[in-house]
PDB file of C-alpha atoms in Angstrom:
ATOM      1  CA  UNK M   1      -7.661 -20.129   5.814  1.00 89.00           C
ATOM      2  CA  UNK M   2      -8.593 -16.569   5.448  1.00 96.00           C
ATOM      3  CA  UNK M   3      -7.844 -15.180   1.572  1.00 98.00           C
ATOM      4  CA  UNK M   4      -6.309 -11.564   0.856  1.00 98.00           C
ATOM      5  CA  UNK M   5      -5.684  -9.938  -2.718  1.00 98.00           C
ATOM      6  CA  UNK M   6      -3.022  -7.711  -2.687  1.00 98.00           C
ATOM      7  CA  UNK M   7      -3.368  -4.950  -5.636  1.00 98.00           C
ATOM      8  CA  UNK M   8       0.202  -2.975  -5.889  1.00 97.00           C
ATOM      9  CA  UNK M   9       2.022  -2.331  -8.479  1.00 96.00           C
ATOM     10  CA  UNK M  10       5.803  -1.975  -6.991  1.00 96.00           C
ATOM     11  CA  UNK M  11       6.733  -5.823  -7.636  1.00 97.00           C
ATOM     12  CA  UNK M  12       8.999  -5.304  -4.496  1.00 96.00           C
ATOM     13  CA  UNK M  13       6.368  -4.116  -2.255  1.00 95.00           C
ATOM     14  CA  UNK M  14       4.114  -6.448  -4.017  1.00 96.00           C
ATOM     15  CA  UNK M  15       6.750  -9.712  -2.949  1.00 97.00           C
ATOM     16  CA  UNK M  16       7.108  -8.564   0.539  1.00 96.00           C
ATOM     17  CA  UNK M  17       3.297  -8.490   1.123  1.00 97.00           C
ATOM     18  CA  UNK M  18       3.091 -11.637  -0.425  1.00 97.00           C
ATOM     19  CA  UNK M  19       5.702 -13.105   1.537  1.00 97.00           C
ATOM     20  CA  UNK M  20       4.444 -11.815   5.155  1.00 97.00           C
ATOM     21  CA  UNK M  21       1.178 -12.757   4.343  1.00 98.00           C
ATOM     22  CA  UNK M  22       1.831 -16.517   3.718  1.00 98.00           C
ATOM     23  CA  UNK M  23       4.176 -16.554   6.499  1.00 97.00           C
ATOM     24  CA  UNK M  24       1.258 -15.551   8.903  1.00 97.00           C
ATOM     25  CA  UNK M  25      -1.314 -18.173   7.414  1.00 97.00           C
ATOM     26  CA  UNK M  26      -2.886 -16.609   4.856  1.00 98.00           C
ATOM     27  CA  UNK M  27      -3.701 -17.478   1.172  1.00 98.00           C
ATOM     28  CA  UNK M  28      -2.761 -14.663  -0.980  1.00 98.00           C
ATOM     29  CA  UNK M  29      -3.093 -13.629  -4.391  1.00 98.00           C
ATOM     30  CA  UNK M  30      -1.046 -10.463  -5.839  1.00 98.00           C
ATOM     31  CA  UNK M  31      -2.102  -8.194  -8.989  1.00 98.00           C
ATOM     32  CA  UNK M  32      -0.568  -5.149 -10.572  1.00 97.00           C
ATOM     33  CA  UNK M  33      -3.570  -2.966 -11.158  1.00 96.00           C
ATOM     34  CA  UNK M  34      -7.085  -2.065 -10.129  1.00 95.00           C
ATOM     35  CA  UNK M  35      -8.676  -3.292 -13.345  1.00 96.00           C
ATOM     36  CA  UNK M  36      -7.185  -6.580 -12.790  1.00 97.00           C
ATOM     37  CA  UNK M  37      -8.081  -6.973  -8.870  1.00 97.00           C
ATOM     38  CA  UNK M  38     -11.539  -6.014  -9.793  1.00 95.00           C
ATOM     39  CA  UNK M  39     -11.390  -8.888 -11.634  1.00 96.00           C
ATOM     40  CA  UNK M  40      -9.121 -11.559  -8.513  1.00 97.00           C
ATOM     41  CA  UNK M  41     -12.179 -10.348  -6.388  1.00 97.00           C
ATOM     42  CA  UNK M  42     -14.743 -12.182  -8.369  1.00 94.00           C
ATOM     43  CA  UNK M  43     -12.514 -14.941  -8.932  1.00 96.00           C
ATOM     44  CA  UNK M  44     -10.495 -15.320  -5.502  1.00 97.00           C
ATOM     45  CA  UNK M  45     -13.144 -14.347  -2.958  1.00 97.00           C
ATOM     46  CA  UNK M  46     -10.794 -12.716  -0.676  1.00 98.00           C
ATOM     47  CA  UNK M  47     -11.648 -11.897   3.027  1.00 97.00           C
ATOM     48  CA  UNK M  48      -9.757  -8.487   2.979  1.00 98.00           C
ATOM     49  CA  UNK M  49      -8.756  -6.639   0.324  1.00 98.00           C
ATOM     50  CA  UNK M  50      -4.709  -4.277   0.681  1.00 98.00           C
ATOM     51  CA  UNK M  51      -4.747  -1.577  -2.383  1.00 98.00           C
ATOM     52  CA  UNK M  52      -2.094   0.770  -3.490  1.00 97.00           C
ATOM     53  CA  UNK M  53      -3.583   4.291  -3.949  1.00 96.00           C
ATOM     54  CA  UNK M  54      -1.569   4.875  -7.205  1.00 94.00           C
ATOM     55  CA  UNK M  55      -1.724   1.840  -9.126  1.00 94.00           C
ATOM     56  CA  UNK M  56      -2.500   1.936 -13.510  1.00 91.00           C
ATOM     57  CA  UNK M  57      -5.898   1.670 -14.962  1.00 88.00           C
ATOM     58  CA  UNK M  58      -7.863   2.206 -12.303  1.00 93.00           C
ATOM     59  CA  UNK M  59      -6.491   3.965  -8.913  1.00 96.00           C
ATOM     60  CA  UNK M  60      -6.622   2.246  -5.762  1.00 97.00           C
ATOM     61  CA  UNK M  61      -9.567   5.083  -4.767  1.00 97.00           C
ATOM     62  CA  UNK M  62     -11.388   3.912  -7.733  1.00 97.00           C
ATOM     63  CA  UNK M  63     -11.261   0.698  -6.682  1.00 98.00           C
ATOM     64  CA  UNK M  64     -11.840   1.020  -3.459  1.00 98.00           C
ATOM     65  CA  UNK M  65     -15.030   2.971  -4.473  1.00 98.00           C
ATOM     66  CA  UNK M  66     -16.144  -0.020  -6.924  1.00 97.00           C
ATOM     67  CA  UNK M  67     -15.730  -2.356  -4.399  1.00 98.00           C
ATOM     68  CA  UNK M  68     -18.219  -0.584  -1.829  1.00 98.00           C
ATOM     69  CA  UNK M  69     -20.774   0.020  -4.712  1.00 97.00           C
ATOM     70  CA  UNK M  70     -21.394  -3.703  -5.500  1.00 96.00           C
ATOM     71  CA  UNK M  71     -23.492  -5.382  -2.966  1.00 97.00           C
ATOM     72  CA  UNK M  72     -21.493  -8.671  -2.626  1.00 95.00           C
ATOM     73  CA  UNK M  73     -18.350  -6.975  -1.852  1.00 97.00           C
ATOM     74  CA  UNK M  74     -19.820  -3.899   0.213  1.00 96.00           C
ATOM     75  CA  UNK M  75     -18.574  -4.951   3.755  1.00 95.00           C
ATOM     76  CA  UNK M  76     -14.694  -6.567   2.605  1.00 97.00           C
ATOM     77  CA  UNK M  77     -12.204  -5.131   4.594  1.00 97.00           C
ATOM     78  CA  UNK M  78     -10.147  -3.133   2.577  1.00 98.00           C
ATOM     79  CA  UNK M  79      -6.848  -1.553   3.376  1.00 98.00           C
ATOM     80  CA  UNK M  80      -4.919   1.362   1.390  1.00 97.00           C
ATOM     81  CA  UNK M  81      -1.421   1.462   0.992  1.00 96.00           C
ATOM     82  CA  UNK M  82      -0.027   4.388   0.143  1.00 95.00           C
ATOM     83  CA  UNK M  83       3.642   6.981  -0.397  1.00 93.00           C
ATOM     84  CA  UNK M  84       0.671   9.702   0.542  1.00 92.00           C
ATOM     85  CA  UNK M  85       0.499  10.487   4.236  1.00 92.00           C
ATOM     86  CA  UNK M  86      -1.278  14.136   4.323  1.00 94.00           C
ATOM     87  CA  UNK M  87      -4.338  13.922   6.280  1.00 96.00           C
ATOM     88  CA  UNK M  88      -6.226  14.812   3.429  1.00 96.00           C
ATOM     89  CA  UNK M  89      -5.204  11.704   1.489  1.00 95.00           C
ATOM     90  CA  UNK M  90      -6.189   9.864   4.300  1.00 96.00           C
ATOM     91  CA  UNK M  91     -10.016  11.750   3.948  1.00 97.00           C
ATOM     92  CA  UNK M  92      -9.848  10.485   0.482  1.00 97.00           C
ATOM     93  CA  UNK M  93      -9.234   6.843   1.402  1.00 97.00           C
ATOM     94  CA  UNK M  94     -11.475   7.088   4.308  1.00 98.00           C
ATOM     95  CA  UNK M  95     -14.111   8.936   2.142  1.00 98.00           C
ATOM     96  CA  UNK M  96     -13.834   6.239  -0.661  1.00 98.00           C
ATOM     97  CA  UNK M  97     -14.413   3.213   1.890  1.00 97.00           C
ATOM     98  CA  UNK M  98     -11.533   1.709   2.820  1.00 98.00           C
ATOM     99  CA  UNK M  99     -11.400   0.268   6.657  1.00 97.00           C
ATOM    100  CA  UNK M 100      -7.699   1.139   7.214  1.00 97.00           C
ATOM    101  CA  UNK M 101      -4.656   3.433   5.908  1.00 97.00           C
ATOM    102  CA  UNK M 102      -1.302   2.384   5.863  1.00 96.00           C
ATOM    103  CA  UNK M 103       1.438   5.009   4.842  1.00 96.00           C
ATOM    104  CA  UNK M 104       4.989   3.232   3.092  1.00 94.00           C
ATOM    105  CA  UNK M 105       7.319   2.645   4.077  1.00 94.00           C
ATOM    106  CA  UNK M 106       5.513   0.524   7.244  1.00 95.00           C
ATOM    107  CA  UNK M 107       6.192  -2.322   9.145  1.00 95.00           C
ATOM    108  CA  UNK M 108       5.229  -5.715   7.061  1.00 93.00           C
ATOM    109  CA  UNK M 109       4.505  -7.508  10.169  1.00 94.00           C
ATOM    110  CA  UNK M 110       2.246  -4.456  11.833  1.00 95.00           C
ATOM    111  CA  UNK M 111       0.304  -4.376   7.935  1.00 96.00           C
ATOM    112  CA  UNK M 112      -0.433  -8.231   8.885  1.00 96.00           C
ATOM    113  CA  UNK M 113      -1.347  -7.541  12.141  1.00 96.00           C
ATOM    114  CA  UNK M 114      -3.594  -4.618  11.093  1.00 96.00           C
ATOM    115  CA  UNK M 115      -5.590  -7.185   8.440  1.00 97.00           C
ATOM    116  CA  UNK M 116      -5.645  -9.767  11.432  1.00 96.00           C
ATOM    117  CA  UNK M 117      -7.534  -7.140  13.570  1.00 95.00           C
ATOM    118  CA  UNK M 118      -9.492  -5.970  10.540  1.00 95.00           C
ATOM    119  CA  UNK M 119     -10.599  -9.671   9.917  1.00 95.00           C
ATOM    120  CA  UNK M 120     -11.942 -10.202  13.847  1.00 92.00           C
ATOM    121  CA  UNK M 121     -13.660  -7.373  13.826  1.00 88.00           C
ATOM    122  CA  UNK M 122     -15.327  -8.188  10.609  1.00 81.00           C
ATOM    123  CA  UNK M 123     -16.448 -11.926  12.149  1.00 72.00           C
ATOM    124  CA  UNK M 124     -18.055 -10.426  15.307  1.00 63.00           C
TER     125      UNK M 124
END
């Protein structure tokens, strides 16, 4: 069973995720900030990563940036999740490391799909 860590903030946004994600198979683990999904990544091991852009301590570029600097987590998938949907938000994300960009409000069932996708790609 494939294992994602979802770091947003929005508890709603945060329960959806959580919700679809299960529903589809997967094991998931939610956290409220980047300083504490730095920390769910060493401990959960997740296969795929979803961030929030704007999340407290550190942002979800931060993170994302982090993430891609340590060796063992290098090649996660990671999606962003984010209110921002100018092009040059997208460059940041993109620039940063993330595999994918997903602008709210989106379809929770297309997000899934999207980490499903993310997650074959990664095993080939």
């Amino acid at each position: 069973m494939a294992r994602v860590l979802v770091a947003e903030d929005d508890p709603d946004i945060q329960q959806l995720v959580m919700y679809k994600l299960k529903r589809s198979g997967f094991e998931a683990m939610a956290v409220a900030d980047g300083l504490a999904a730095l920390a769910a990544v060493r401990q959960f091991r997740p296969h795929a990563v979803l961030i929030d852009v704007r999340m407290p301590g550190l942002d979800g570029i931060e993170l994302c940036r982090e993430l891609r600097a340590a060796p063992d987590t290098a090649k996660l998938p990671i999606v962003m999740i984010s209110a921002q949907g100018r092009p040059q938000d997208r460059e940041l994300a993109f620039a940063a490391g993330c595999d994918d960009y997903v602008v709210k409000p989106f379809s929770p069932k297309e997000l899934v799909e999207r980490v499903q996708q993310l997650l074959v790609e990664v095993r080939a």
